[in-house]
Amino acid sequence: MAVCVAVIAKENYPLYIRSVPTENELKFHYMVHTSLDVVDEKISALGKALVDQRELYLGLLYPTEDHKVYGYVTNSKVKFVMVVDASNTALRDNEIRSMFRKLHNSYTDVMCNPFYNPGDRIQSRAFDSMVTSMMIQVC
Amino acid sequence: MEKRELIQRQEATLLDLRSYLFSRQCTLLLFLQRPWEVAQRALELLHSCVQELKLLEVSVPPGALDCWVFLSCLEVLQRIEGCCDRAQIDSNIAHTVGLWSYATEKLKSLGYLCGLVSEKGPNSEDLNRTVDLLAGLGAERPETANTAQSPYKKLREALSSVEAFEKHYLDLSHATIEMYTSIGRIRSAKFVGKDLAEFYVRKKSPQKAELYLQGALKNYLAEGWALPITHTRKQLAECQKHLGQIENYLQTSSLLASDCHLTDEERKYFCQEILNFASQQTDSPGRKIVLPMHSFAQLKSLHFDPSNAVVHVGGVLSVEITLWSQMPVPVHVEQIAANVHFSIEKNNYRKTAEWLTKHKTANGIITFPHEPAPFPVSQNSLPALELYEMFERSPSDNSLSTTGIICKNVHMLLRRQESSSALEVPSGVALEDGAHLLKCSSVTLEPGANKVLFRTQAKEPGTYTLRQLCASVGPVWFVLPHVYPIVQYDVYSQEPQLHVEPITDSLLAGIPQKVKFTVTTGHYTIKNGDSLQLSNAEAMVILCRTENRAVIYSNTREKSSDVSLRVQSSGKVTSISLPAAPAYHLIEFELDVLSLPSAPAARGGSNQPGLKESQKTCPEKQAAGHCMVTTDHKVSIDCPWSIYSTVIALTFSVPFQTTHSLLSAGTRKYVQICVQNLSELDFRLSDSSLVDIGGSTDLQLVPLNTQSQERVHSRQSVFFVWELKWTREPPPALHCCFSVGFSPASEERLSVSLQPYTYEFQVENFFTLYNVKAEIFPPLGMEYCKTGSLCSLEVSITRLSDLLEVDKDEALTESDEYFTTKLMYEVVDNSSNWAVCGKSSGVLSMPVAAQATHRVHMEVMPLFAGHLPFPDVRLFKYLPHHSAHSSQLDADSWIENDSLSVDKHVDDGVDSSSIKSRGSVHSAASTEHRGLPMPRLQAFPPGQVFNSSAGMQVFVIPSKEDHVLEVSVT
């Protein structure tokens, strides 16, 4: 489903980024990086008023010709960005939402690891395999 | 509206249908005053159309779709602009910018497709393609044909010539960037800027491209996106190469060569670029290009040898650093130099080797934290706080005045964030000019860890701080501007020193003792022939053994050699010729010293140095603590390195303490000498002797000691006894000298003959004058004494000699060749076993003649049953009242009387009632004791009265009436 999954720290550096067609990695990096503009915009648009009941899912950040970029932000301002092939029209918003939730859960597990330093790159195998499972479904 | 007709005729294509539907939506939305939704929907429509066309595999000539999208975007934008005013548009850029950037993207791809971007201009194939596309556009629609600026015209114009394309593309790009920037989408703006840069590179104007690339790179570095950084840097390198910015190019190359996101080939290429430059640039000497080192190699750790990083002047210090080379190939480095800052600390003189050793970390390895990697910059969180305690003490009384915590790396924590991201900018890496350099030439750094060893000989004392590290490859210098954490080493200079200390806790006098000499050479080199000149103290000799050995240690306490030592003693000076030893070494040797008893000097000097104890007459009270008597010997030593002589005091303790006592048995006299060993050593005592110094021939000292040799163990005593015998009238005083030879029991044979231990003392008035004998008889008719019943105590005092010299005192009265003396007796029972009934004391007149006996009868009552010791019978001289003049003359005796017997006064207090009760003689004594010369009592010296009934006991049975049996256990 997803072609690229990225976890981005509060300070906007990547904690984890992985894309399926590895030869086009650079393109996805640029795409995810650019999408942060929209994430920032959306976060500031949401404002601080409804912090507790805020929707973590940011929705479609921006479409491109070939891909759709979705965003999700945790309460600690860690961003999840998922790039989905635009040709995959079957993918509904709800599914994206649930994928993000899964991602969030897995990320929480990573954070719970006492050997993980918050802010380090994520190297957890469990997280990696979860991301892989989200990517493989497309094929 | 022809689309509407086409639909009605059912001839419309998918695209036609979509276009129609969208145009209707647009009209409605614009009518509803929602132009921003139009922009959004347009973008969505375009995206989905492109997707659908792809899915349906509709074949279109290359570029046709792009043209359509481009036109559509611009049309929609134009439409929106047409119905809104400027302010509205400016405030809603966020909605339209997507279309703008989409259009830019499409124009770019068209440009690439038609060869409008290349340097040479389009080739024939490109031109054909352009013609096809332009033909496919068809004629401009009549509604827009008359306007000066229509999207159709724009596209036609752009595709028709290279210059026009450039103009339009730049217009569009700049507009997009501007819009993105204005709404704060910096990243998107940079991304478009990067496309623009790519375009400039193609157009061979790298200086413009560089600007955009630098901007983008700064952004990526700040947010730590590794792949974009690498990619952008690669583009940047190309620009810089074209621009001939050698320094920047080399810097970027070094960064790329160490970039693990590149392939090996690419890394090697960039590395080779640096090496090529380094090897060719030899024509202009002196020119050097300074680059930061972190991309070239990283300092991992540093190791000092000696590990405490403290060396003496002239010593060799080696510093081994571990450099982690980031280059993909081995690099030959001509020189690696460490710049060292030298500072003399104010309190440098305090920095002796010992002091420094205490204050340094032990292993001498300093590990450097992982340096901030070139990417992701913001990921490396700020360096850990380095906090230290700080105590400020007031200089006068060393009391704490201020305390606090100091953060030592404030400069790293509080610097502005921007400056750290400006790594790409050729930050002026300043090369410090330091006089002190550690150098290491011709090193090949393999990829990965490399060890580089610096050796230096310490010159000036002070503290040396490592400031910079610099590796030079030809004219290219890689410089590490700051070495952090601070690395320091210290060089000290030390004065030569001599220490003399006993090996054991304390030195014992009289026997050979080992003393350790330690010579710390410091900066002085001991040459052959240098010697220590010891001017001997009188009573201390240095024993020359046949062979003395000295051990030379290096500064780090490693044994370096073992040589023999020559000790020559001549008269007052002992000369020890030191072995040759280099500076900053330690020479250790041991010598035997012997403290001699001083020559028998005038008696009475108890503080006289020497192994002699002199004591006055009478057993004085022993000091409570058994402290050894000590003597100090001062030795002055002339050292070859100094014109001043060193004075060393050695303290010797006398291992023995001696006391004497006079024992009597009737008229027979014995002298007992107790020798107490206070030391930890066992001694063998031999040849004990007691000599009368007075030298009276009629006096004989007969030893009663059976063994000639005695062992005295540690903390134990040995007693010696002599019997005094005399033939004629005994002298009033006896002055004796006891001497005993001693040697440590552990050593069988001693090379030197030891002086005996001597002890002088004086015994006076030792001859027995009176014999006091007490007897207790049970009441008449009884076999035993009984408690509660009176018994009779008979005291007989017998004079044993005729008039002697010692008798001539005030108590003596003479009448017709007949001498009498007055004595006072007193019966005292301190243990209150007896009740003395009636008069317990009295004065009697004793004729001074042999065998003159006086008997006194008294009644005593036993208070307890059992074997009771006799009550004490004391005898005093009774000095009668004298006239004033004689008492003045006798002021001395007054004092003597007072000081004579301390316990006597206590007895007086106890018995004062009984004395008072007698009333007659002593009535005024207690009140006028001091005021008027009163009759006085004087105790006899212990030798003059012999109590023959001392220690005797009498058996007392309990009375029948007693129902209570008292048992006292004492």
PDB file of C-alpha atoms in Angstrom, chain B residues 28-112:
ATOM      1  CA  LEU B  28     -20.824  27.392 -10.033  1.00  0.00           C
ATOM      2  CA  LEU B  29     -18.042  27.755  -7.530  1.00  0.00           C
ATOM      3  CA  LEU B  30     -17.039  31.127  -8.814  1.00  0.00           C
ATOM      4  CA  PHE B  31     -20.605  32.108  -8.652  1.00  0.00           C
ATOM      5  CA  LEU B  32     -20.642  30.946  -5.061  1.00  0.00           C
ATOM      6  CA  GLN B  33     -17.581  33.109  -4.371  1.00  0.00           C
ATOM      7  CA  ARG B  34     -15.434  30.120  -3.641  1.00  0.00           C
ATOM      8  CA  PRO B  35     -12.592  30.528  -6.102  1.00  0.00           C
ATOM      9  CA  TRP B  36     -10.076  28.702  -3.837  1.00  0.00           C
ATOM     10  CA  GLU B  37     -12.008  25.538  -4.123  1.00  0.00           C
ATOM     11  CA  VAL B  38     -11.650  25.829  -7.825  1.00  0.00           C
ATOM     12  CA  ALA B  39      -7.895  25.757  -7.549  1.00  0.00           C
ATOM     13  CA  GLN B  40      -7.974  22.738  -5.326  1.00  0.00           C
ATOM     14  CA  ARG B  41     -10.385  20.833  -7.481  1.00  0.00           C
ATOM     15  CA  ALA B  42      -8.402  21.710 -10.561  1.00  0.00           C
ATOM     16  CA  LEU B  43      -5.312  20.192  -9.092  1.00  0.00           C
ATOM     17  CA  GLU B  44      -7.195  17.098  -8.097  1.00  0.00           C
ATOM     18  CA  LEU B  45      -8.751  16.793 -11.483  1.00  0.00           C
ATOM     19  CA  LEU B  46      -5.465  17.157 -13.261  1.00  0.00           C
ATOM     20  CA  HIS B  47      -3.837  14.571 -11.088  1.00  0.00           C
ATOM     21  CA  SER B  48      -6.589  12.077 -11.498  1.00  0.00           C
ATOM     22  CA  CYS B  49      -6.831  12.644 -15.206  1.00  0.00           C
ATOM     23  CA  VAL B  50      -3.181  12.009 -15.660  1.00  0.00           C
ATOM     24  CA  GLN B  51      -3.514   8.883 -13.564  1.00  0.00           C
ATOM     25  CA  GLU B  52      -6.519   7.671 -15.459  1.00  0.00           C
ATOM     26  CA  LEU B  53      -4.922   8.259 -18.806  1.00  0.00           C
ATOM     27  CA  LYS B  54      -2.022   6.240 -17.598  1.00  0.00           C
ATOM     28  CA  LEU B  55      -4.300   3.469 -16.396  1.00  0.00           C
ATOM     29  CA  LEU B  56      -6.292   3.413 -19.586  1.00  0.00           C
ATOM     30  CA  GLU B  57      -3.071   3.323 -21.492  1.00  0.00           C
ATOM     31  CA  VAL B  58      -4.179   6.059 -23.805  1.00  0.00           C
ATOM     32  CA  SER B  59      -1.359   6.738 -26.162  1.00  0.00           C
ATOM     33  CA  VAL B  60      -0.421  10.359 -26.404  1.00  0.00           C
ATOM     34  CA  PRO B  61       2.638  11.855 -27.982  1.00  0.00           C
ATOM     35  CA  PRO B  62       5.295  12.635 -25.417  1.00  0.00           C
ATOM     36  CA  GLY B  63       4.802  16.060 -23.967  1.00  0.00           C
ATOM     37  CA  ALA B  64       1.220  16.409 -25.068  1.00  0.00           C
ATOM     38  CA  LEU B  65      -0.109  15.644 -21.657  1.00  0.00           C
ATOM     39  CA  ASP B  66       2.327  18.059 -20.111  1.00  0.00           C
ATOM     40  CA  CYS B  67       1.142  20.742 -22.450  1.00  0.00           C
ATOM     41  CA  TRP B  68      -2.416  20.072 -21.474  1.00  0.00           C
ATOM     42  CA  VAL B  69      -1.704  20.165 -17.799  1.00  0.00           C
ATOM     43  CA  PHE B  70       0.337  23.326 -18.141  1.00  0.00           C
ATOM     44  CA  LEU B  71      -2.371  25.064 -20.097  1.00  0.00           C
ATOM     45  CA  SER B  72      -5.060  23.901 -17.729  1.00  0.00           C
ATOM     46  CA  CYS B  73      -3.198  25.145 -14.714  1.00  0.00           C
ATOM     47  CA  LEU B  74      -2.589  28.535 -16.154  1.00  0.00           C
ATOM     48  CA  GLU B  75      -6.140  28.820 -17.454  1.00  0.00           C
ATOM     49  CA  VAL B  76      -7.606  28.067 -14.071  1.00  0.00           C
ATOM     50  CA  LEU B  77      -5.226  30.433 -12.370  1.00  0.00           C
ATOM     51  CA  GLN B  78      -6.056  33.143 -14.857  1.00  0.00           C
ATOM     52  CA  ARG B  79      -9.701  32.566 -14.283  1.00  0.00           C
ATOM     53  CA  ILE B  80      -9.350  32.842 -10.573  1.00  0.00           C
ATOM     54  CA  GLU B  81      -7.232  35.944 -10.824  1.00  0.00           C
ATOM     55  CA  GLY B  82      -9.831  37.391 -13.082  1.00  0.00           C
ATOM     56  CA  CYS B  83     -12.517  37.270 -10.476  1.00  0.00           C
ATOM     57  CA  CYS B  84     -10.548  38.308  -7.410  1.00  0.00           C
ATOM     58  CA  ASP B  85      -8.591  41.340  -6.492  1.00  0.00           C
ATOM     59  CA  ARG B  86      -4.901  41.422  -5.701  1.00  0.00           C
ATOM     60  CA  ALA B  87      -5.255  41.401  -1.925  1.00  0.00           C
ATOM     61  CA  GLN B  88      -7.485  38.338  -2.012  1.00  0.00           C
ATOM     62  CA  ILE B  89      -5.056  36.485  -4.182  1.00  0.00           C
ATOM     63  CA  ASP B  90      -2.138  37.378  -1.959  1.00  0.00           C
ATOM     64  CA  SER B  91      -3.895  36.117   1.112  1.00  0.00           C
ATOM     65  CA  ASN B  92      -4.874  32.858  -0.538  1.00  0.00           C
ATOM     66  CA  ILE B  93      -1.650  31.866  -2.163  1.00  0.00           C
ATOM     67  CA  ALA B  94      -1.718  28.636  -0.210  1.00  0.00           C
ATOM     68  CA  HIS B  95      -4.500  27.389  -2.435  1.00  0.00           C
ATOM     69  CA  THR B  96      -3.126  28.448  -5.760  1.00  0.00           C
ATOM     70  CA  VAL B  97       0.538  27.715  -5.236  1.00  0.00           C
ATOM     71  CA  GLY B  98      -0.038  24.050  -5.985  1.00  0.00           C
ATOM     72  CA  LEU B  99      -1.150  24.927  -9.461  1.00  0.00           C
ATOM     73  CA  TRP B 100       1.753  27.244  -9.927  1.00  0.00           C
ATOM     74  CA  SER B 101       4.295  24.681  -8.967  1.00  0.00           C
ATOM     75  CA  TYR B 102       2.531  22.052 -11.043  1.00  0.00           C
ATOM     76  CA  ALA B 103       2.730  24.324 -14.043  1.00  0.00           C
ATOM     77  CA  THR B 104       6.388  25.039 -13.388  1.00  0.00           C
ATOM     78  CA  GLU B 105       7.083  21.355 -13.142  1.00  0.00           C
ATOM     79  CA  LYS B 106       5.364  20.681 -16.395  1.00  0.00           C
ATOM     80  CA  LEU B 107       7.093  23.473 -18.217  1.00  0.00           C
ATOM     81  CA  LYS B 108      10.379  22.153 -16.944  1.00  0.00           C
ATOM     82  CA  SER B 109       9.715  18.689 -18.239  1.00  0.00           C
ATOM     83  CA  LEU B 110       8.643  20.127 -21.548  1.00  0.00           C
ATOM     84  CA  GLY B 111      11.822  22.103 -21.710  1.00  0.00           C
ATOM     85  CA  TYR B 112      13.912  19.034 -21.059  1.00  0.00           C
TER      86      TYR B 112
END
